[in-house]
Amino acid sequence: KMAPNPVDLMVIDGAGHYEMYDEPEYVDAAVERLTNFYVNNL
Protein backbone atom coordinates (compact mmCIF):
# COMPACT_ATOMS: atom_id res chain seq x y z
CA LYS A 1 0.00 0.00 0.00
CA MET A 2 2.89 2.36 0.62
CA ALA A 3 4.17 2.09 -2.96
CA PRO A 4 1.24 1.34 -5.25
CA ASN A 5 3.11 2.02 -8.49
CA PRO A 6 5.17 -0.65 -10.29
CA VAL A 7 8.86 -0.59 -9.44
CA ASP A 8 11.79 -2.28 -11.16
CA LEU A 9 15.36 -2.35 -9.87
CA MET A 10 18.23 -3.28 -12.14
CA VAL A 11 21.85 -3.75 -11.14
CA ILE A 12 24.31 -4.09 -14.01
CA ASP A 13 27.44 -5.91 -12.89
CA GLY A 14 30.62 -4.10 -13.84
CA ALA A 15 28.93 -0.80 -14.60
CA GLY A 16 29.60 2.27 -12.56
CA HIS A 17 28.05 5.70 -12.82
CA TYR A 18 30.16 6.85 -15.77
CA GLU A 19 29.92 3.60 -17.73
CA MET A 20 26.15 4.03 -17.86
CA TYR A 21 26.62 7.12 -20.02
CA ASP A 22 28.78 5.87 -22.86
CA GLU A 23 29.52 2.14 -22.74
CA PRO A 24 27.16 0.54 -25.29
CA GLU A 25 26.99 -2.85 -23.55
CA TYR A 26 25.67 -1.24 -20.35
CA VAL A 27 23.57 1.50 -21.94
CA ASP A 28 21.86 -0.93 -24.33
CA ALA A 29 20.94 -3.29 -21.49
CA ALA A 30 19.46 -0.44 -19.45
CA VAL A 31 17.53 1.04 -22.38
CA GLU A 32 16.06 -2.34 -23.26
CA ARG A 33 14.92 -2.85 -19.67
CA LEU A 34 13.46 0.66 -19.46
CA THR A 35 11.65 0.24 -22.77
CA ASN A 36 10.00 -2.97 -21.59
CA PHE A 37 9.05 -1.38 -18.28
CA TYR A 38 7.46 1.66 -19.95
CA VAL A 39 5.60 -0.43 -22.54
CA ASN A 40 4.10 -2.56 -19.78
CA ASN A 41 3.32 0.20 -17.28
CA LEU A 42 2.42 3.37 -19.13
PDB file of N, CA, C and O in Angstrom:
ATOM      1  N   LYS A   1       0.803  -1.190   0.000  1.00  0.00           N
ATOM      2  CA  LYS A   1       0.000   0.000   0.000  1.00  0.00           C
ATOM      3  C   LYS A   1       0.854   1.266   0.000  1.00  0.00           C
ATOM      4  O   LYS A   1       0.420   2.288  -0.487  1.00  0.00           O
ATOM      5  N   MET A   2       2.031   1.176   0.539  1.00  0.00           N
ATOM      6  CA  MET A   2       2.887   2.359   0.621  1.00  0.00           C
ATOM      7  C   MET A   2       3.412   2.761  -0.752  1.00  0.00           C
ATOM      8  O   MET A   2       3.624   3.917  -1.005  1.00  0.00           O
ATOM      9  N   ALA A   3       3.634   1.799  -1.628  1.00  0.00           N
ATOM     10  CA  ALA A   3       4.168   2.090  -2.959  1.00  0.00           C
ATOM     11  C   ALA A   3       3.287   1.392  -3.992  1.00  0.00           C
ATOM     12  O   ALA A   3       3.605   0.318  -4.462  1.00  0.00           O
ATOM     13  N   PRO A   4       2.175   2.012  -4.362  1.00  0.00           N
ATOM     14  CA  PRO A   4       1.235   1.343  -5.248  1.00  0.00           C
ATOM     15  C   PRO A   4       1.672   1.257  -6.703  1.00  0.00           C
ATOM     16  O   PRO A   4       1.113   0.502  -7.472  1.00  0.00           O
ATOM     17  N   ASN A   5       2.672   2.014  -7.090  1.00  0.00           N
ATOM     18  CA  ASN A   5       3.114   2.024  -8.485  1.00  0.00           C
ATOM     19  C   ASN A   5       4.134   0.925  -8.730  1.00  0.00           C
ATOM     20  O   ASN A   5       4.907   0.573  -7.848  1.00  0.00           O
ATOM     21  N   PRO A   6       4.187   0.378  -9.952  1.00  0.00           N
ATOM     22  CA  PRO A   6       5.171  -0.649 -10.291  1.00  0.00           C
ATOM     23  C   PRO A   6       6.596  -0.111 -10.134  1.00  0.00           C
ATOM     24  O   PRO A   6       6.868   1.047 -10.436  1.00  0.00           O
ATOM     25  N   VAL A   7       7.464  -0.961  -9.652  1.00  0.00           N
ATOM     26  CA  VAL A   7       8.857  -0.592  -9.440  1.00  0.00           C
ATOM     27  C   VAL A   7       9.736  -1.693 -10.027  1.00  0.00           C
ATOM     28  O   VAL A   7       9.405  -2.868  -9.943  1.00  0.00           O
ATOM     29  N   ASP A   8      10.847  -1.309 -10.618  1.00  0.00           N
ATOM     30  CA  ASP A   8      11.785  -2.276 -11.162  1.00  0.00           C
ATOM     31  C   ASP A   8      13.197  -1.806 -10.819  1.00  0.00           C
ATOM     32  O   ASP A   8      13.545  -0.651 -11.065  1.00  0.00           O
ATOM     33  N   LEU A   9      13.978  -2.676 -10.234  1.00  0.00           N
ATOM     34  CA  LEU A   9      15.358  -2.348  -9.866  1.00  0.00           C
ATOM     35  C   LEU A   9      16.281  -3.201 -10.713  1.00  0.00           C
ATOM     36  O   LEU A   9      16.097  -4.412 -10.831  1.00  0.00           O
ATOM     37  N   MET A  10      17.272  -2.553 -11.301  1.00  0.00           N
ATOM     38  CA  MET A  10      18.229  -3.279 -12.142  1.00  0.00           C
ATOM     39  C   MET A  10      19.640  -2.927 -11.699  1.00  0.00           C
ATOM     40  O   MET A  10      19.980  -1.752 -11.574  1.00  0.00           O
ATOM     41  N   VAL A  11      20.443  -3.942 -11.458  1.00  0.00           N
ATOM     42  CA  VAL A  11      21.851  -3.755 -11.140  1.00  0.00           C
ATOM     43  C   VAL A  11      22.632  -4.377 -12.289  1.00  0.00           C
ATOM     44  O   VAL A  11      22.424  -5.541 -12.635  1.00  0.00           O
ATOM     45  N   ILE A  12      23.509  -3.595 -12.897  1.00  0.00           N
ATOM     46  CA  ILE A  12      24.309  -4.087 -14.011  1.00  0.00           C
ATOM     47  C   ILE A  12      25.727  -4.310 -13.496  1.00  0.00           C
ATOM     48  O   ILE A  12      26.444  -3.359 -13.179  1.00  0.00           O
ATOM     49  N   ASP A  13      26.107  -5.566 -13.390  1.00  0.00           N
ATOM     50  CA  ASP A  13      27.435  -5.911 -12.891  1.00  0.00           C
ATOM     51  C   ASP A  13      28.519  -5.297 -13.766  1.00  0.00           C
ATOM     52  O   ASP A  13      28.456  -5.360 -14.990  1.00  0.00           O
ATOM     53  N   GLY A  14      29.491  -4.684 -13.134  1.00  0.00           N
ATOM     54  CA  GLY A  14      30.624  -4.104 -13.836  1.00  0.00           C
ATOM     55  C   GLY A  14      30.422  -2.668 -14.276  1.00  0.00           C
ATOM     56  O   GLY A  14      31.350  -2.024 -14.741  1.00  0.00           O
ATOM     57  N   ALA A  15      29.207  -2.162 -14.156  1.00  0.00           N
ATOM     58  CA  ALA A  15      28.927  -0.797 -14.604  1.00  0.00           C
ATOM     59  C   ALA A  15      28.908   0.149 -13.412  1.00  0.00           C
ATOM     60  O   ALA A  15      28.250  -0.110 -12.419  1.00  0.00           O
ATOM     61  N   GLY A  16      29.648   1.212 -13.543  1.00  0.00           N
ATOM     62  CA  GLY A  16      29.603   2.274 -12.557  1.00  0.00           C
ATOM     63  C   GLY A  16      28.820   3.441 -13.128  1.00  0.00           C
ATOM     64  O   GLY A  16      28.232   3.361 -14.211  1.00  0.00           O
ATOM     65  N   HIS A  17      28.814   4.516 -12.409  1.00  0.00           N
ATOM     66  CA  HIS A  17      28.055   5.695 -12.819  1.00  0.00           C
ATOM     67  C   HIS A  17      28.445   6.159 -14.227  1.00  0.00           C
ATOM     68  O   HIS A  17      27.584   6.365 -15.080  1.00  0.00           O
ATOM     69  N   TYR A  18      29.710   6.308 -14.483  1.00  0.00           N
ATOM     70  CA  TYR A  18      30.158   6.853 -15.766  1.00  0.00           C
ATOM     71  C   TYR A  18      29.980   5.871 -16.922  1.00  0.00           C
ATOM     72  O   TYR A  18      29.704   6.289 -18.044  1.00  0.00           O
ATOM     73  N   GLU A  19      30.111   4.589 -16.663  1.00  0.00           N
ATOM     74  CA  GLU A  19      29.922   3.599 -17.726  1.00  0.00           C
ATOM     75  C   GLU A  19      28.497   3.614 -18.270  1.00  0.00           C
ATOM     76  O   GLU A  19      28.264   3.294 -19.431  1.00  0.00           O
ATOM     77  N   MET A  20      27.551   4.004 -17.436  1.00  0.00           N
ATOM     78  CA  MET A  20      26.152   4.026 -17.864  1.00  0.00           C
ATOM     79  C   MET A  20      25.856   5.150 -18.850  1.00  0.00           C
ATOM     80  O   MET A  20      24.786   5.206 -19.426  1.00  0.00           O
ATOM     81  N   TYR A  21      26.808   6.035 -19.056  1.00  0.00           N
ATOM     82  CA  TYR A  21      26.624   7.117 -20.019  1.00  0.00           C
ATOM     83  C   TYR A  21      27.108   6.766 -21.416  1.00  0.00           C
ATOM     84  O   TYR A  21      26.526   7.210 -22.397  1.00  0.00           O
ATOM     85  N   ASP A  22      28.197   6.007 -21.519  1.00  0.00           N
ATOM     86  CA  ASP A  22      28.782   5.867 -22.859  1.00  0.00           C
ATOM     87  C   ASP A  22      29.347   4.494 -23.200  1.00  0.00           C
ATOM     88  O   ASP A  22      30.016   4.347 -24.215  1.00  0.00           O
ATOM     89  N   GLU A  23      29.081   3.488 -22.405  1.00  0.00           N
ATOM     90  CA  GLU A  23      29.520   2.138 -22.742  1.00  0.00           C
ATOM     91  C   GLU A  23      28.328   1.382 -23.315  1.00  0.00           C
ATOM     92  O   GLU A  23      27.394   1.040 -22.587  1.00  0.00           O
ATOM     93  N   PRO A  24      28.328   1.130 -24.629  1.00  0.00           N
ATOM     94  CA  PRO A  24      27.164   0.539 -25.289  1.00  0.00           C
ATOM     95  C   PRO A  24      26.623  -0.734 -24.629  1.00  0.00           C
ATOM     96  O   PRO A  24      25.411  -0.918 -24.550  1.00  0.00           O
ATOM     97  N   GLU A  25      27.486  -1.601 -24.140  1.00  0.00           N
ATOM     98  CA  GLU A  25      26.986  -2.849 -23.549  1.00  0.00           C
ATOM     99  C   GLU A  25      26.115  -2.583 -22.319  1.00  0.00           C
ATOM    100  O   GLU A  25      25.124  -3.277 -22.084  1.00  0.00           O
ATOM    101  N   TYR A  26      26.443  -1.565 -21.545  1.00  0.00           N
ATOM    102  CA  TYR A  26      25.671  -1.235 -20.350  1.00  0.00           C
ATOM    103  C   TYR A  26      24.455  -0.374 -20.691  1.00  0.00           C
ATOM    104  O   TYR A  26      23.359  -0.592 -20.179  1.00  0.00           O
ATOM    105  N   VAL A  27      24.661   0.601 -21.552  1.00  0.00           N
ATOM    106  CA  VAL A  27      23.569   1.502 -21.936  1.00  0.00           C
ATOM    107  C   VAL A  27      22.474   0.717 -22.665  1.00  0.00           C
ATOM    108  O   VAL A  27      21.283   0.879 -22.366  1.00  0.00           O
ATOM    109  N   ASP A  28      22.853  -0.149 -23.577  1.00  0.00           N
ATOM    110  CA  ASP A  28      21.864  -0.926 -24.328  1.00  0.00           C
ATOM    111  C   ASP A  28      21.029  -1.814 -23.407  1.00  0.00           C
ATOM    112  O   ASP A  28      19.812  -1.921 -23.574  1.00  0.00           O
ATOM    113  N   ALA A  29      21.672  -2.432 -22.424  1.00  0.00           N
ATOM    114  CA  ALA A  29      20.938  -3.289 -21.488  1.00  0.00           C
ATOM    115  C   ALA A  29      19.939  -2.468 -20.683  1.00  0.00           C
ATOM    116  O   ALA A  29      18.796  -2.891 -20.480  1.00  0.00           O
ATOM    117  N   ALA A  30      20.348  -1.290 -20.238  1.00  0.00           N
ATOM    118  CA  ALA A  30      19.458  -0.437 -19.448  1.00  0.00           C
ATOM    119  C   ALA A  30      18.303   0.094 -20.293  1.00  0.00           C
ATOM    120  O   ALA A  30      17.150   0.101 -19.846  1.00  0.00           O
ATOM    121  N   VAL A  31      18.585   0.508 -21.514  1.00  0.00           N
ATOM    122  CA  VAL A  31      17.533   1.045 -22.383  1.00  0.00           C
ATOM    123  C   VAL A  31      16.518  -0.049 -22.722  1.00  0.00           C
ATOM    124  O   VAL A  31      15.307   0.203 -22.720  1.00  0.00           O
ATOM    125  N   GLU A  32      16.983  -1.244 -22.971  1.00  0.00           N
ATOM    126  CA  GLU A  32      16.060  -2.342 -23.260  1.00  0.00           C
ATOM    127  C   GLU A  32      15.141  -2.604 -22.065  1.00  0.00           C
ATOM    128  O   GLU A  32      13.932  -2.773 -22.217  1.00  0.00           O
ATOM    129  N   ARG A  33      15.723  -2.618 -20.884  1.00  0.00           N
ATOM    130  CA  ARG A  33      14.922  -2.852 -19.672  1.00  0.00           C
ATOM    131  C   ARG A  33      13.922  -1.727 -19.457  1.00  0.00           C
ATOM    132  O   ARG A  33      12.760  -1.962 -19.130  1.00  0.00           O
ATOM    133  N   LEU A  34      14.363  -0.485 -19.632  1.00  0.00           N
ATOM    134  CA  LEU A  34      13.461   0.662 -19.464  1.00  0.00           C
ATOM    135  C   LEU A  34      12.328   0.641 -20.489  1.00  0.00           C
ATOM    136  O   LEU A  34      11.179   0.920 -20.152  1.00  0.00           O
ATOM    137  N   THR A  35      12.662   0.302 -21.719  1.00  0.00           N
ATOM    138  CA  THR A  35      11.650   0.242 -22.774  1.00  0.00           C
ATOM    139  C   THR A  35      10.564  -0.769 -22.410  1.00  0.00           C
ATOM    140  O   THR A  35       9.365  -0.466 -22.501  1.00  0.00           O
ATOM    141  N   ASN A  36      10.972  -1.948 -21.976  1.00  0.00           N
ATOM    142  CA  ASN A  36       9.999  -2.975 -21.589  1.00  0.00           C
ATOM    143  C   ASN A  36       9.153  -2.509 -20.407  1.00  0.00           C
ATOM    144  O   ASN A  36       7.941  -2.730 -20.377  1.00  0.00           O
ATOM    145  N   PHE A  37       9.779  -1.871 -19.446  1.00  0.00           N
ATOM    146  CA  PHE A  37       9.048  -1.375 -18.275  1.00  0.00           C
ATOM    147  C   PHE A  37       8.010  -0.342 -18.688  1.00  0.00           C
ATOM    148  O   PHE A  37       6.853  -0.406 -18.270  1.00  0.00           O
ATOM    149  N   TYR A  38       8.403   0.611 -19.524  1.00  0.00           N
ATOM    150  CA  TYR A  38       7.465   1.657 -19.949  1.00  0.00           C
ATOM    151  C   TYR A  38       6.322   1.101 -20.802  1.00  0.00           C
ATOM    152  O   TYR A  38       5.184   1.494 -20.645  1.00  0.00           O
ATOM    153  N   VAL A  39       6.637   0.174 -21.688  1.00  0.00           N
ATOM    154  CA  VAL A  39       5.598  -0.427 -22.537  1.00  0.00           C
ATOM    155  C   VAL A  39       4.560  -1.140 -21.666  1.00  0.00           C
ATOM    156  O   VAL A  39       3.364  -1.069 -21.926  1.00  0.00           O
ATOM    157  N   ASN A  40       5.008  -1.800 -20.626  1.00  0.00           N
ATOM    158  CA  ASN A  40       4.098  -2.563 -19.780  1.00  0.00           C
ATOM    159  C   ASN A  40       3.373  -1.736 -18.729  1.00  0.00           C
ATOM    160  O   ASN A  40       2.356  -2.192 -18.195  1.00  0.00           O
ATOM    161  N   ASN A  41       3.885  -0.546 -18.409  1.00  0.00           N
ATOM    162  CA  ASN A  41       3.321   0.196 -17.281  1.00  0.00           C
ATOM    163  C   ASN A  41       2.803   1.582 -17.599  1.00  0.00           C
ATOM    164  O   ASN A  41       2.252   2.236 -16.714  1.00  0.00           O
ATOM    165  N   LEU A  42       2.952   2.038 -18.816  1.00  0.00           N
ATOM    166  CA  LEU A  42       2.425   3.368 -19.131  1.00  0.00           C
ATOM    167  C   LEU A  42       1.166   3.265 -19.959  1.00  0.00           C
ATOM    168  O   LEU A  42       0.914   2.405 -20.697  1.00  0.00           O
TER     169      LEU A  42
END
